[in-house]
Structure formats: structure tokens, C-alpha cells
Amino acid sequence: MDTVLQNLGSIPCPHGDRCTESNCLFQHSWNKKPAVPASAKHDGLNEDDNPRKRRKLSSEPTQSTVSTTAESPKPNSEPVTAKKPVSPPPLGRRPTVLSVQSAPSAAPATPASKPAATSSQTIPNPEKSSEKKVPIRRVQVSRKVETLNPRMLKGVAPATFEFRFKALTMLHEQLARLNKEMEKAAGKDEESKKLVLTPQELIWLSLDVEEKIAMDKPAIYNNVIKNRIMGYKKMTPKQWKEERLAKIKEEEQRKAAATQAGSKKQALLGPPKVIKTGLTPQEEIAFLPHLLTSITELAQHGYVPKPPSEEEVKKAREGIEAAMGWEVCDRCTKRFQVFPGRREEDGALTTGGPCTYHWGRLLYPERNPTSTAEQERTYKCCKQLAGDSTGCTSCSNHVFTIKSPARLATIVPFMETPENPSVPKDRAVCFDCEMCYTVNGLELVRLTAVNWPDGKELLDILVRPMGEILDLNSRFSGVWPEDLINAEPWKPVAPLDPAVDPVTDKGPTTKPPQSNQGRKKMQRVDSLSVARDLLFSLISPTTPLIGHGLENDLNAMRICHPTLIDTVLLFPHKKLLPYRYGLKVLMEWKLNKAIQVEPDADAAADGKLLGHDSAEDARAAGELVRYKVQEKWAEMKRKGWTLKKGVFVPPKDKKEIGGEKWKKLTVEGIEGSAAAGSTGAMLAEVRRKTRDGTEDGEVVEV
């Protein structure tokens, strides 16, 4: 057996010099035995004798060694006895071809000089070998090569595999026929030839069409796929060409939308949806009472319908004193101590050292229908598995959040929205707040308010926090240290409510000042109370406040407002609260718009993160409300609602208001409802007799 394996060494390797096997038994250029003259052979030793051992060198210099030193004075030259073939080069590197192969008939070198020359050519330099790699041609394939076989679907298949395979085959036959006929009709027309599909593209198209029908209409899959096949069977080459042109035009529109949006995410979403409510801006504002979201029963989820009592605030102060500044980190969940006003010994704000954490949430990967293995969660920020590391981001201080309204009131008390006669009755305001971490928890650092539904800016200011800043949370707040440094004191130069021309419906033409870095130059107020008074100058208790997750913004502002429209409650999660959809997810899902888009990873590594923009978030919440107005108004019109002179009139036969049925209430029923402690206004239909004896109905509020 050993003899057979040894004979393989004289056979050239089928892969040649590109062989990457470390123990390959075949012959290569680097282990081919060069022709050695007879004078170079040692006495009594044959080159083909096996096994071969290295001759032990004596300490006394021989004649050949002396001649080698004289001819080649290189200090790194190998000894004369190094006749064994040099080991192959490392994997993935192109081996150097020996000069003996290119010139076999050249004059034989001396025994002393030949090994030195051979070793200098075959031993690669570690500094240079890493630069020269074997050029491997990689085929760039945008999609995976597939065969004409039905794809695996998530869930139950709409038909048997045999039926799907037969339908897919027939569909591919018709597409191939149309493609072939269009190729013949194209002739020498280069534009028409570009529409011709390759065999693999035909397979992809067939698979896409069949999969879309199976996913979108599984209940009627059999009929739809049959009709689609018959449609292609009756289609002419001209119609097929028009369909191909329409597909190409649709793809170009998608790319144009991506270029206009300037983000890869928008390219995946496609063109944004256009909202058409069929109402004027004044009528849309009049429609908002049908979308109001009550928070009277949502105190356990962070909403504060009324300010905490003095007794609750007193207990909260006692708890703060008993805690002695010990908190739980909002990021790494470690306990640490906070020192408002800094510790006297060393001026520290917190204990516990730096905080290492993951800023992204844990996500489950997309479920594979063919795999039964348990899916492991990964962090959104670094794609690491849960439990692999303590974190990918480090901060110099630990941070914490206060959830209790009573404890928040110990810092700044809550206030109910005061009456403001100067505010127009037909106004709705979208607002959003950005917070930073201080020794008092999360504090307001930016406030933005825009008009609804046009989105014109009413107020956009930075707020100086009361406590020492632990972390600006710039990745999410979008507020950086230079923004606070370069901000100017707030001055009421222009009115807060921009004048709107009723004819052109255009706001102020002056653009906000920009800084040298291209960022908006902000104005700053010195306290939360000043920022709250500025917001109170824009709203009244009846003004609808629109936003996403309003409990966080209202708690940061210490405001209790009765008229709210929260997109978290307008578009509830399927598991209800406390689960909720993010604003970014809702915009992508409902309107095909990408918001909160960050730069690429390379730009982010250079410190060019933008963070969230409160103005963008406020306008996004307003667009979601307009989308809900469009849906709700279309539903109400189907039920018989009408619009007369700016007033929404309910149907006479179907007694419904805002989706709630009218109830004919008796005196006993009203008293029973009041005794049961029901909250909110109730609608009752009171019927009275007129003079002619007929009955007339009236809706009253009980």
C-alpha cells in the first residue's frame, strides 16, 4: 500500500498549482524533484532511497562549506545537505515556480550554490506573501439559482405538491413561449432585445408569480392559478411586451423614490402612500373628536389623568430620603448610588464605575418553516446572541428612570392645562419631547410643537435640565453637546403661531438659521417651567394634542391634558398594552415611509450619528392621525354619515355616533348607570310629543 501511495507522487496533481490540500499525495511544482548532477550526489547514497534522513552536520567546516562561504557570503544561506524538497506554500497563495523547470537544460549549479538559490526562490517572504494572493474570479449573483420546483411556504400550503408543481410547469411553459415569440419579433431592435428574459430569469418569474398567488389568496389558489395560466395562454407577444415595460417602469419608480428619499430603507418600502381624506383642513380638525383617546383608565401604563395628591408626594419624598440615592441602572440593571450636586470627597455624580450595555433590543430571527431548531435571540445593535457579552457600548456613568408620578412631582409639580381664550378653537397641535439622563432621572432637553394638519412649526427649543447631566442620550435624543453650547437664549422675535395666508395657504418663508456644520441652530430656555408656559400659550384644554407615546412626553413636561390623540392607542398592538408598535414601524407599515434613518455604518463610526429628530417624529404622528381620519371617515360614510356645512351628521336609521351605538335610556337606566360608577358622557335618545301628536327624537348628553 505504501508503494502505491508513493507512486502517486510522480503523477501531476489534477488541480495543478491551485491545489489547496495541505497533504496532497500528487506532484506539484514546489515538490517536484529537480535534476541533480552526479557530482552533487553523496557517496554511497542514492536519491531514490527511502526513507531518507537528514545527514548530521559536523562542527568542522568541510571543503564544500568553505567554497560556499567564498562564493555566496549570505549569512542566511542553508547548509549543503538541505536536499529535501521544500514544503508547499501556505494555503491560498500562488506558489513560486522553480527556475529549474523553466530551463531544464541549463548548466548545473554547484552543490553549494544550488540549494541556496532554490531556497531563496521557494521560501516566501511573510511580508510580501500576504499582499499577493491567488486571483479567484467570483461570480456576482444577485439572486440564488433556483430550479423549477415550488417554494416552501410559511404555514399550510394552499394545494398539494403535485398540483403546485403541475401548475408551475404550465405557467413556465406559457412564459417561455411568450418570451421566445417576443425574441423572434424583436429582430435587430436592441431596445426590444433588452426585454427578453434568460432561462433563469424565467424560472424566477414563474416562482415569484406562483408564490405570490399562494401567499395572497390561499383559499382560492386553484382558481386563481388556473385563470393566470389561461391569461398567459391567450396573451399575444405585444401584450407581453407591454407588461414587461410596465414592470420595468414600476422598478424605475421604486429606484427614483429611493433616490429622492436618500435611504436604502425607502428603496425597500417603495413609493410612499398618499393620504386622501376627502376633507378640508378645517373639516379634518372638526373630525378629531371621533378619534380622541381616553386615558382615565390607563394610569397603570404610565398615563397621568390628574396630578398626584399632596399626600402621595409626601410619601414619595420620604421614600427618596430612605433610599439614600440608591437606584437601579436603566441599561445594565446594576445598583448604584447617585449624588445630586456631586459628592464632596471627589466630585463624583454616581458610583459603580462605567456602564457597559447593549443599546439595541433583543430580536428573534425570522422563523424558518423548514427548521425545528429553537431560534436564539440577538441584539439589534451588534447582532450578538443573548448572553454572549455584557454589552457592546460603554458609558462613563450609570443612569436611571423615574416612573412614579408622585416622585416626578417632588422635582417639578404637575399642572393641568389652563384656560386660554386666545387660542383658536379650530387648532390641533402635534408635539414631541426628547429627554436626557440626569441625576433626577429623565429630564426634558428638547420640545417641538407643530401645527396639524399642515405640519408648520410652532415651537422648537432646547431646555436646560435642572440636574447635572449624566448622559445626553444623543443616539436617540438627537441633542449633542455642541447644540447646547451653541444655542442662543430664546427671544420671542416672531409670533409662535406663523401667519397663514388664506389664499395661498403658505406659512412664513424665512428658514431657520443653520450652524456651520449644517445643523439647525436652536434656541434655549433655562428651565422646564418656561418651556411648559410656552406650550400652554399655544393650547387650551379643548385643543387636541397629538403624539406617539404621549405619557412619556406629558410626564416629562409635568402636564395633565384632557384632550389627547395618541397613535399608540389609535393603532394598538395585537397583545394590547403594555405592548405597542414603534413610530418607525407604524410609518413603514401604514404609509411606506422611512423615518429615523441613520447614516451608513462607516459614517456612524466617524461619529456622524444624527439621532431622533423631535420635529420629524411630531409630523410623523400627525400623518398617522390623518391616515386614521381617512380610514374612519370612509367607514362612517359606509354607515350613512354625511357632512353638511362642516358638521358631521349621523344617519337617521342607524343610530351610531363615533362607532358607539345610541341607547334608549330610561330614568331607571340612567340612575343605574350612575350608581354603577360609569365614567364619561352618555348619549340618550329622548322622544317627546309635538303639538300635532307626532313624536320627535333628540339626542342629549346625560
XYZ file of C-alpha atoms in Angstrom:
702
model
C 0.000 0.000 0.000
C 2.841 2.387 0.802
C 4.386 1.707 -2.587
C 1.145 2.613 -4.342
C 0.870 5.868 -2.409
C 4.476 6.718 -3.176
C 3.832 6.265 -6.898
C 1.183 8.977 -6.747
C 3.953 11.455 -6.098
C 5.111 11.156 -9.710
C 1.648 11.977 -11.118
C 0.830 15.695 -11.623
C -1.991 16.973 -9.426
C -5.281 17.457 -11.337
C -5.691 20.902 -9.712
C -2.185 21.980 -10.614
C -0.660 24.836 -8.652
C -4.090 25.898 -7.350
C -4.340 22.880 -5.109
C -5.123 23.854 -1.513
C -4.748 20.437 0.137
C -2.002 20.550 2.747
C -1.180 16.797 2.451
C -1.845 16.233 -1.220
C -0.248 12.984 -2.489
C 0.161 14.160 -6.094
C 3.066 16.013 -7.650
C 3.223 19.823 -7.654
C 5.702 22.344 -8.962
C 7.015 23.030 -5.495
C 7.750 19.373 -4.610
C 8.990 18.200 -7.999
C 12.476 16.784 -7.720
C 14.950 18.821 -9.824
C 17.621 17.115 -11.894
C 20.742 16.791 -9.765
C 24.143 16.118 -11.463
C 26.255 13.161 -10.484
C 28.893 15.366 -8.877
C 26.358 16.632 -6.420
C 25.443 13.152 -5.166
C 26.978 11.882 -1.986
C 28.965 8.725 -1.937
C 27.045 5.587 -1.152
C 23.670 7.327 -1.158
C 21.009 7.166 -3.856
C 18.472 9.974 -4.253
C 15.625 7.488 -4.632
C 16.452 5.553 -1.452
C 13.631 5.664 1.082
C 13.275 6.504 3.855
C 15.569 9.494 3.638
C 17.116 11.198 6.669
C 18.963 14.430 7.059
C 22.731 14.000 7.403
C 24.151 15.218 10.667
C 26.487 18.138 10.171
C 29.880 18.129 11.790
C 31.243 21.121 13.639
C 34.372 21.156 11.451
C 33.950 23.061 8.180
C 34.389 20.948 5.072
C 35.803 21.994 1.743
C 32.405 22.400 0.161
C 31.267 24.601 3.028
C 34.274 26.811 2.658
C 33.685 27.183 -1.063
C 30.073 28.070 -0.369
C 31.110 30.767 2.017
C 33.508 32.132 -0.514
C 31.059 32.163 -3.380
C 27.913 33.140 -1.519
C 28.634 35.237 1.557
C 24.938 35.410 2.564
C 24.569 34.722 6.271
C 21.105 33.106 5.888
C 22.112 30.514 3.262
C 21.074 26.944 4.097
C 23.535 24.057 4.572
C 24.587 21.857 1.724
C 22.666 18.842 2.940
C 19.262 20.551 2.549
C 18.321 18.349 -0.417
C 14.830 17.548 0.862
C 12.052 19.259 -1.148
C 10.778 22.452 0.391
C 7.311 22.252 1.974
C 4.454 23.712 -0.081
C 3.438 27.347 0.447
C 0.544 28.275 2.744
C -2.998 27.754 1.529
C -4.497 30.406 -0.738
C -1.120 31.618 -2.069
C 0.291 31.209 -5.517
C 3.427 29.043 -5.387
C 6.594 30.332 -6.967
C 7.752 28.347 -9.989
C 11.286 26.971 -9.778
C 13.802 28.192 -12.286
C 14.875 24.587 -12.909
C 11.526 23.848 -14.595
C 11.745 26.730 -16.994
C 15.317 25.870 -18.032
C 15.957 22.158 -17.563
C 18.895 22.129 -19.943
C 20.786 24.887 -18.155
C 24.221 24.292 -16.765
C 24.105 22.514 -13.435
C 24.960 24.625 -10.446
C 27.482 23.723 -7.835
C 26.321 21.689 -4.889
C 26.873 24.608 -2.597
C 25.117 27.285 -4.626
C 22.083 25.385 -5.865
C 20.311 24.784 -2.571
C 20.809 28.383 -1.602
C 19.301 29.609 -4.865
C 16.412 27.160 -4.613
C 15.601 28.108 -1.052
C 15.668 31.807 -1.868
C 13.088 31.262 -4.598
C 10.718 28.883 -2.852
C 10.602 30.232 0.702
C 8.042 33.061 0.596
C 8.622 36.314 2.399
C 5.940 36.666 5.073
C 5.713 40.412 4.488
C 5.174 40.128 0.738
C 3.243 36.889 0.528
C 0.263 38.383 2.320
C -0.069 41.027 -0.377
C -0.037 38.687 -3.370
C -2.965 36.312 -3.329
C -4.307 33.978 -5.944
C -6.844 35.940 -8.009
C -10.082 33.982 -7.815
C -12.912 35.017 -10.081
C -16.109 35.308 -8.112
C -19.408 35.212 -9.914
C -21.661 38.008 -8.738
C -25.153 36.584 -8.477
C -27.864 38.888 -7.203
C -30.268 36.015 -6.568
C -29.867 32.394 -5.685
C -30.027 29.993 -8.611
C -33.263 28.003 -8.382
C -34.897 25.154 -10.193
C -38.468 24.812 -11.350
C -39.717 23.497 -8.024
C -42.438 25.096 -5.840
C -41.007 27.086 -2.965
C -41.566 26.215 0.662
C -44.306 28.369 2.192
C -44.824 29.520 5.742
C -47.771 27.693 7.208
C -50.096 25.323 5.385
C -49.739 25.050 1.612
C -52.865 26.009 -0.363
C -52.684 22.826 -2.503
C -50.799 19.564 -2.781
C -47.262 19.485 -4.070
C -48.314 17.615 -7.220
C -50.875 20.266 -8.145
C -48.490 23.143 -7.407
C -45.710 21.531 -9.446
C -48.026 20.905 -12.407
C -49.397 24.445 -12.278
C -45.883 25.882 -12.017
C -44.723 23.844 -15.019
C -47.649 25.007 -17.159
C -47.088 28.610 -16.067
C -43.406 28.389 -17.003
C -44.286 26.941 -20.411
C -46.535 29.869 -21.263
C -43.989 32.432 -20.075
C -41.250 30.726 -22.082
C -43.492 30.725 -25.166
C -44.213 34.442 -24.866
C -40.544 35.197 -24.250
C -39.485 33.208 -27.330
C -42.071 34.854 -29.574
C -41.050 38.304 -28.360
C -37.403 37.469 -29.104
C -38.311 36.479 -32.671
C -40.375 39.638 -33.185
C -37.590 41.819 -31.812
C -35.270 41.103 -34.730
C -32.450 43.651 -34.690
C -34.200 46.048 -32.339
C -31.818 46.477 -29.393
C -34.463 48.020 -27.133
C -36.761 45.034 -27.577
C -33.933 42.578 -27.012
C -33.368 44.066 -23.561
C -36.840 42.862 -22.583
C -36.004 39.227 -23.363
C -35.500 37.113 -20.235
C -32.840 34.483 -19.695
C -33.841 30.911 -18.766
C -33.012 31.519 -15.101
C -34.993 34.771 -15.061
C -37.977 32.895 -16.488
C -37.732 30.389 -13.640
C -37.516 33.203 -11.090
C -40.541 34.928 -12.622
C -42.580 31.729 -12.591
C -41.686 31.026 -8.980
C -42.488 34.604 -7.929
C -45.911 34.579 -9.602
C -46.866 31.195 -8.157
C -45.620 32.071 -4.667
C -47.462 35.411 -4.616
C -50.751 33.736 -5.540
C -50.222 31.027 -2.919
C -49.438 33.597 -0.200
C -52.037 36.265 -1.025
C -55.032 34.100 -1.976
C -54.628 30.636 -0.474
C -58.379 29.995 -0.196
C -58.938 30.352 -3.944
C -55.461 29.343 -5.076
C -56.643 26.701 -7.560
C -58.949 29.054 -9.456
C -56.543 31.987 -9.460
C -53.570 29.994 -10.770
C -55.721 28.419 -13.492
C -57.002 31.824 -14.592
C -53.472 33.211 -14.633
C -52.251 30.359 -16.844
C -55.177 30.831 -19.231
C -54.495 34.560 -19.302
C -50.884 33.994 -20.385
C -52.048 31.374 -22.897
C -54.316 33.908 -24.612
C -51.781 36.732 -24.381
C -50.080 37.980 -27.545
C -46.389 38.955 -27.798
C -47.407 42.618 -27.997
C -49.338 42.391 -24.733
C -46.434 40.547 -23.137
C -44.088 43.340 -24.211
C -46.391 45.945 -22.676
C -46.486 44.008 -19.414
C -42.689 43.787 -19.347
C -42.404 47.534 -19.971
C -44.850 48.197 -17.124
C -42.761 46.067 -14.766
C -39.578 47.911 -15.734
C -41.304 51.268 -15.268
C -42.500 50.228 -11.825
C -38.960 49.251 -10.862
C -37.635 52.586 -12.095
C -40.231 54.408 -9.990
C -39.124 52.422 -6.967
C -35.491 53.404 -7.567
C -36.474 57.028 -8.135
C -38.347 57.069 -4.841
C -35.285 55.608 -3.142
C -33.050 58.274 -4.690
C -35.419 61.021 -3.639
C -35.621 59.680 -0.095
C -31.873 59.161 0.056
C -32.052 55.930 2.029
C -31.829 52.233 1.295
C -34.773 51.600 3.598
C -37.067 53.705 1.434
C -35.961 51.693 -1.586
C -37.303 48.549 0.049
C -40.566 50.188 1.095
C -41.372 51.624 -2.315
C -43.173 54.907 -3.052
C -44.917 56.490 -0.027
C -48.683 56.259 0.234
C -50.723 59.368 -0.489
C -53.302 60.293 2.150
C -56.626 61.490 0.698
C -59.207 62.106 3.375
C -61.620 63.953 1.099
C -61.903 66.705 3.748
C -60.556 70.216 4.016
C -58.071 71.048 6.825
C -60.860 72.682 8.855
C -63.095 69.632 8.371
C -60.274 67.313 9.399
C -59.865 69.265 12.647
C -63.624 69.066 13.206
C -63.413 65.287 12.754
C -60.814 64.814 15.525
C -63.375 64.374 18.373
C -64.174 60.973 16.821
C -60.550 59.902 17.396
C -59.929 61.113 20.945
C -58.233 58.510 23.142
C -59.300 58.417 26.774
C -56.620 57.815 29.437
C -58.812 57.760 32.534
C -58.277 54.029 32.980
C -54.648 53.834 31.808
C -52.847 55.035 34.930
C -51.145 51.634 35.319
C -49.486 52.147 31.921
C -47.841 55.464 32.787
C -50.583 57.947 31.845
C -51.377 60.625 34.459
C -55.007 61.802 34.096
C -54.812 64.068 37.176
C -51.957 65.467 39.310
C -50.830 63.429 42.314
C -52.192 64.497 45.689
C -50.080 66.175 48.352
C -50.177 63.040 50.488
C -48.757 60.941 47.614
C -45.998 63.490 47.037
C -45.143 63.496 50.746
C -44.793 59.702 50.792
C -42.600 59.868 47.710
C -40.248 62.329 49.443
C -39.974 60.025 52.431
C -39.092 57.143 50.120
C -36.374 59.197 48.421
C -34.801 60.045 51.760
C -34.895 56.414 52.867
C -33.289 55.219 49.606
C -30.237 57.474 50.165
C -29.703 57.899 46.449
C -29.562 54.201 45.503
C -31.019 53.440 42.084
C -31.130 50.639 39.512
C -29.407 51.302 36.184
C -31.853 51.604 33.324
C -29.344 49.983 30.948
C -27.367 47.269 32.753
C -29.748 46.780 35.759
C -26.912 47.222 38.299
C -27.441 49.067 41.561
C -25.562 52.315 42.033
C -25.732 55.479 44.092
C -26.494 58.970 42.783
C -25.114 62.189 44.288
C -27.122 65.267 43.209
C -24.812 68.261 43.478
C -21.760 65.922 43.328
C -20.059 64.061 46.168
C -17.915 66.278 48.349
C -14.948 63.881 48.557
C -14.183 63.531 44.845
C -16.930 65.386 42.960
C -18.437 62.157 41.561
C -22.029 62.039 40.348
C -22.546 58.261 40.544
C -20.876 55.128 41.846
C -20.408 51.765 40.156
C -17.871 52.796 37.522
C -18.605 52.767 33.787
C -21.773 51.175 32.411
C -21.471 48.520 29.684
C -24.721 47.725 27.906
C -26.487 46.904 24.626
C -28.389 49.906 23.288
C -30.469 47.736 20.940
C -33.330 45.440 21.865
C -33.358 41.664 21.711
C -34.919 40.411 18.495
C -35.990 36.997 17.327
C -34.676 36.000 13.866
C -37.058 35.290 11.042
C -38.571 31.875 11.574
C -37.527 29.183 9.098
C -40.521 26.966 8.254
C -38.267 24.009 7.435
C -36.325 24.118 10.711
C -37.485 22.897 14.109
C -34.460 24.235 15.999
C -35.011 26.787 18.721
C -34.479 30.329 17.491
C -31.935 32.316 19.515
C -32.434 35.997 20.135
C -29.850 38.520 19.002
C -29.273 42.150 19.895
C -30.286 44.679 17.272
C -27.219 46.836 17.925
C -24.375 44.329 17.456
C -26.091 41.098 16.287
C -24.622 39.213 19.249
C -26.506 36.351 20.831
C -28.168 36.953 24.158
C -25.709 36.132 26.925
C -22.552 36.233 24.797
C -21.351 39.550 26.234
C -22.327 42.116 28.825
C -22.606 44.828 26.203
C -21.215 46.480 23.110
C -21.390 50.110 24.270
C -19.843 51.816 27.276
C -20.842 54.950 29.164
C -18.964 56.704 31.953
C -21.984 56.749 34.297
C -24.973 54.591 35.161
C -28.397 56.125 34.507
C -31.914 55.601 35.814
C -35.554 56.448 35.054
C -38.388 57.534 37.369
C -41.798 56.060 36.577
C -43.825 57.109 39.636
C -45.884 60.311 39.034
C -45.670 61.172 42.740
C -41.886 61.018 42.681
C -41.785 63.081 39.497
C -43.917 65.671 41.277
C -41.261 66.009 44.000
C -38.934 67.575 41.413
C -41.441 69.671 39.420
C -45.174 69.554 40.262
C -47.761 68.563 37.663
C -50.111 71.180 36.221
C -53.390 70.903 34.367
C -53.719 72.801 31.115
C -55.112 76.264 31.947
C -57.804 78.048 30.001
C -56.500 80.199 27.161
C -59.114 82.290 25.321
C -56.561 83.497 22.766
C -56.110 80.027 21.270
C -58.214 79.371 18.161
C -60.854 76.693 18.613
C -60.008 75.060 15.278
C -56.431 74.201 16.223
C -54.711 70.870 16.802
C -51.074 70.551 17.858
C -48.587 67.714 17.343
C -45.739 67.745 19.806
C -42.794 65.590 20.763
C -40.179 65.746 23.502
C -36.618 64.486 23.733
C -35.112 63.589 27.099
C -31.647 63.123 28.558
C -30.379 61.337 31.679
C -29.532 63.499 34.705
C -29.213 62.983 38.443
C -33.007 63.490 38.529
C -33.728 60.697 36.047
C -35.025 61.528 32.578
C -35.371 65.280 32.042
C -36.688 67.296 29.123
C -33.967 68.591 26.799
C -35.892 69.482 23.609
C -39.521 70.459 22.910
C -41.080 70.662 19.451
C -44.669 71.577 18.556
C -46.091 71.743 15.016
C -49.482 72.695 13.670
C -51.850 69.978 12.437
C -52.563 69.009 9.692
C -50.159 71.200 7.676
C -47.114 70.474 9.899
C -45.923 74.091 10.210
C -43.533 74.646 13.087
C -44.956 76.423 16.137
C -42.207 75.884 18.704
C -38.780 74.187 18.701
C -36.488 74.917 21.646
C -33.816 73.319 23.802
C -34.375 73.134 27.561
C -31.600 73.316 30.162
C -32.052 70.383 32.574
C -32.313 71.070 36.290
C -29.906 68.342 37.407
C -26.353 67.519 36.371
C -26.290 65.666 33.056
C -25.181 62.027 33.197
C -25.754 61.211 29.515
C -27.392 63.273 26.774
C -28.552 60.014 25.143
C -27.683 61.608 21.792
C -28.208 58.389 19.851
C -31.944 58.737 20.496
C -32.483 62.339 21.614
C -30.565 63.845 18.693
C -29.171 66.542 21.024
C -25.387 66.819 21.129
C -23.158 68.845 23.474
C -22.359 71.380 20.757
C -26.104 72.009 20.300
C -26.447 73.131 23.905
C -23.226 75.139 23.724
C -24.114 76.971 20.505
C -27.795 77.533 21.373
C -28.904 81.127 21.824
C -31.264 82.333 24.545
C -34.866 82.226 23.447
C -36.246 85.504 22.132
C -39.860 85.991 21.010
C -38.822 87.623 17.743
C -41.649 86.166 15.640
C -45.113 85.078 16.786
C -45.297 81.463 17.867
C -48.202 80.813 15.518
C -46.955 81.540 11.965
C -49.375 83.586 9.965
C -51.004 81.660 7.138
C -52.226 83.349 4.015
C -55.798 82.097 3.483
C -55.386 82.417 -0.274
C -52.024 80.760 -0.849
C -52.083 78.689 2.378
C -48.373 79.267 2.814
C -46.567 79.859 6.060
C -43.523 82.012 6.721
C -40.880 81.940 4.024
C -37.921 82.547 6.338
C -35.856 79.438 7.007
C -34.459 78.647 10.443
C -30.802 79.647 10.874
C -28.217 76.967 10.239
C -24.917 76.420 12.011
C -21.559 75.923 10.318
C -21.987 72.134 10.450
C -25.343 72.328 8.607
C -27.382 71.595 11.735
C -30.271 73.769 12.786
C -29.248 76.495 15.204
C -31.520 76.120 18.221
C -32.778 78.483 20.882
C -32.602 77.625 24.574
C -34.719 78.274 27.644
C -33.382 77.966 31.155
C -35.974 75.780 32.863
C -38.793 73.310 32.368
C -41.328 75.796 33.712
C -40.531 78.286 30.938
C -40.874 75.594 28.262
C -44.208 74.489 29.732
C -45.549 78.057 29.743
C -44.574 78.418 26.079
C -46.555 75.280 25.235
C -49.520 76.498 27.326
C -49.552 79.676 25.197
C -50.355 77.509 22.162
C -53.066 75.227 23.565
C -56.165 75.185 25.737
C -57.902 72.276 27.499
C -60.008 71.612 24.381
C -57.050 71.669 21.953
C -56.260 68.129 20.730
C -52.658 67.168 21.499
C -51.303 64.612 19.022
C -48.247 62.430 19.549
C -46.825 58.942 19.927
C -46.482 57.576 23.448
C -47.811 60.771 24.975
C -47.444 59.514 28.541
C -43.669 59.923 28.304
C -43.843 63.417 26.825
C -46.560 64.671 29.184
C -44.750 63.275 32.235
C -41.522 64.956 31.135
C -43.452 68.230 30.775
C -45.445 67.596 34.027
C -48.716 68.300 32.184
C -52.179 66.778 32.626
C -54.174 67.394 29.437
C -57.729 66.083 28.896
C -57.849 66.088 25.070
C -55.355 63.592 23.636
C -54.874 61.590 20.447
C -52.133 59.016 20.983
C -51.109 56.933 17.987
C -50.126 54.129 20.376
C -53.812 53.842 21.264
C -55.071 54.541 17.728
C -53.044 51.617 16.369
C -52.970 49.175 19.310
C -50.724 46.135 19.455
C -52.399 42.772 18.984
C -51.410 41.893 22.572
C -52.673 45.276 23.849
C -50.826 47.389 26.407
C -48.084 47.428 27.599
C -47.072 46.094 24.167
C -47.010 48.751 21.484
C -45.816 49.429 17.963
C -43.000 51.910 17.496
C -43.490 55.084 15.494
C -40.939 53.948 12.937
C -42.724 50.623 12.441
C -46.132 52.285 12.049
C -44.822 54.709 9.422
C -43.323 51.870 7.411
C -46.394 49.680 7.826
C -49.132 52.234 7.161
C -47.537 54.883 4.944
C -44.445 53.241 3.393
C -42.243 55.991 4.804
C -38.845 55.608 6.449
C -38.112 57.861 9.411
C -35.334 57.952 11.994
C -32.884 56.829 9.296
C -29.256 56.861 10.380
C -26.192 57.084 8.100
C -24.281 54.016 6.972
C -22.052 52.128 9.379
C -18.919 53.831 8.050
C -20.356 57.277 8.671
C -21.631 56.236 12.085
C -18.154 55.067 13.044
C -16.864 58.590 12.409
C -19.289 59.999 14.971
C -21.836 61.262 12.447
C -24.925 59.798 14.074
C -27.919 62.097 13.866
C -30.264 60.647 16.462
C -34.007 61.192 16.517
C -35.476 64.475 15.358
C -38.415 65.562 17.501
C -39.815 67.662 14.646
C -39.775 64.636 12.334
C -41.435 62.456 14.982
C -44.140 65.057 15.660
C -45.002 65.375 11.973
C -44.962 61.581 11.577
C -47.540 61.222 14.358
C -49.670 63.842 12.595
C -49.529 61.911 9.327
C -50.639 58.743 11.087
C -53.626 60.617 12.513
C -54.564 61.841 9.017
C -54.327 58.247 7.822
C -56.705 57.240 10.620
C -59.068 60.069 9.648
C -59.106 58.703 6.111
C -59.961 55.191 7.341
C -62.520 56.270 9.939
C -64.338 58.710 7.663
C -64.589 56.096 4.895
C -66.076 53.652 7.406
C -68.567 56.211 8.721
C -69.696 57.129 5.211
C -70.475 53.479 4.541
C -72.688 53.537 7.634
C -74.594 56.566 6.379
C -72.820 59.546 7.945
C -72.901 62.773 5.957
C -71.148 66.123 6.055
C -73.363 69.218 5.931
C -71.880 72.700 6.237
C -68.834 71.469 8.130
C -70.898 69.368 10.565
C -70.833 65.571 10.623
C -74.423 64.322 10.710
C -75.172 60.766 11.888
C -77.585 58.533 9.970
C -81.223 58.641 10.998
C -81.904 54.925 10.669
C -78.608 53.661 12.133
C -78.145 55.332 15.464
C -74.415 55.380 15.839
C -72.024 58.117 16.886
C -68.270 57.633 16.688
C -68.698 53.891 16.366
C -70.764 53.655 19.607
C -74.414 52.699 19.385
C -77.069 55.005 20.756
C -79.093 53.657 23.621
C -82.666 54.443 24.521
C -82.216 55.086 28.211
C -84.974 55.323 30.776
C -84.725 57.192 34.058
C -84.060 53.920 35.858
C -81.364 53.013 33.393
C -79.609 56.362 33.803
C -79.744 56.127 37.588
C -78.445 52.560 37.416
C -75.523 53.606 35.250
C -74.666 56.451 37.624
C -74.856 54.100 40.603
C -72.503 51.694 38.841
C -69.940 54.490 38.616
C -69.713 54.674 34.819
C -67.402 57.433 33.585
C -67.627 59.691 30.581
C -70.598 61.324 28.896
C -73.526 59.137 27.869
C -75.834 59.705 24.941
C -79.552 59.133 25.300
C -82.431 59.493 22.884
C -85.320 61.438 24.402
C -88.601 61.336 22.490
C -91.324 63.856 23.091
C -94.722 64.509 21.555
C -95.220 67.564 19.435
C -98.416 69.618 19.059
C -99.706 67.552 16.163
C -99.312 64.356 18.179
C -96.220 63.041 16.398
C -93.001 62.095 18.177
C -89.730 63.897 17.698
C -86.363 62.489 18.785
C -83.474 64.377 20.303
C -80.011 63.276 21.410
C -78.979 64.655 24.767
C -75.881 64.198 26.909
C -76.512 62.577 30.286
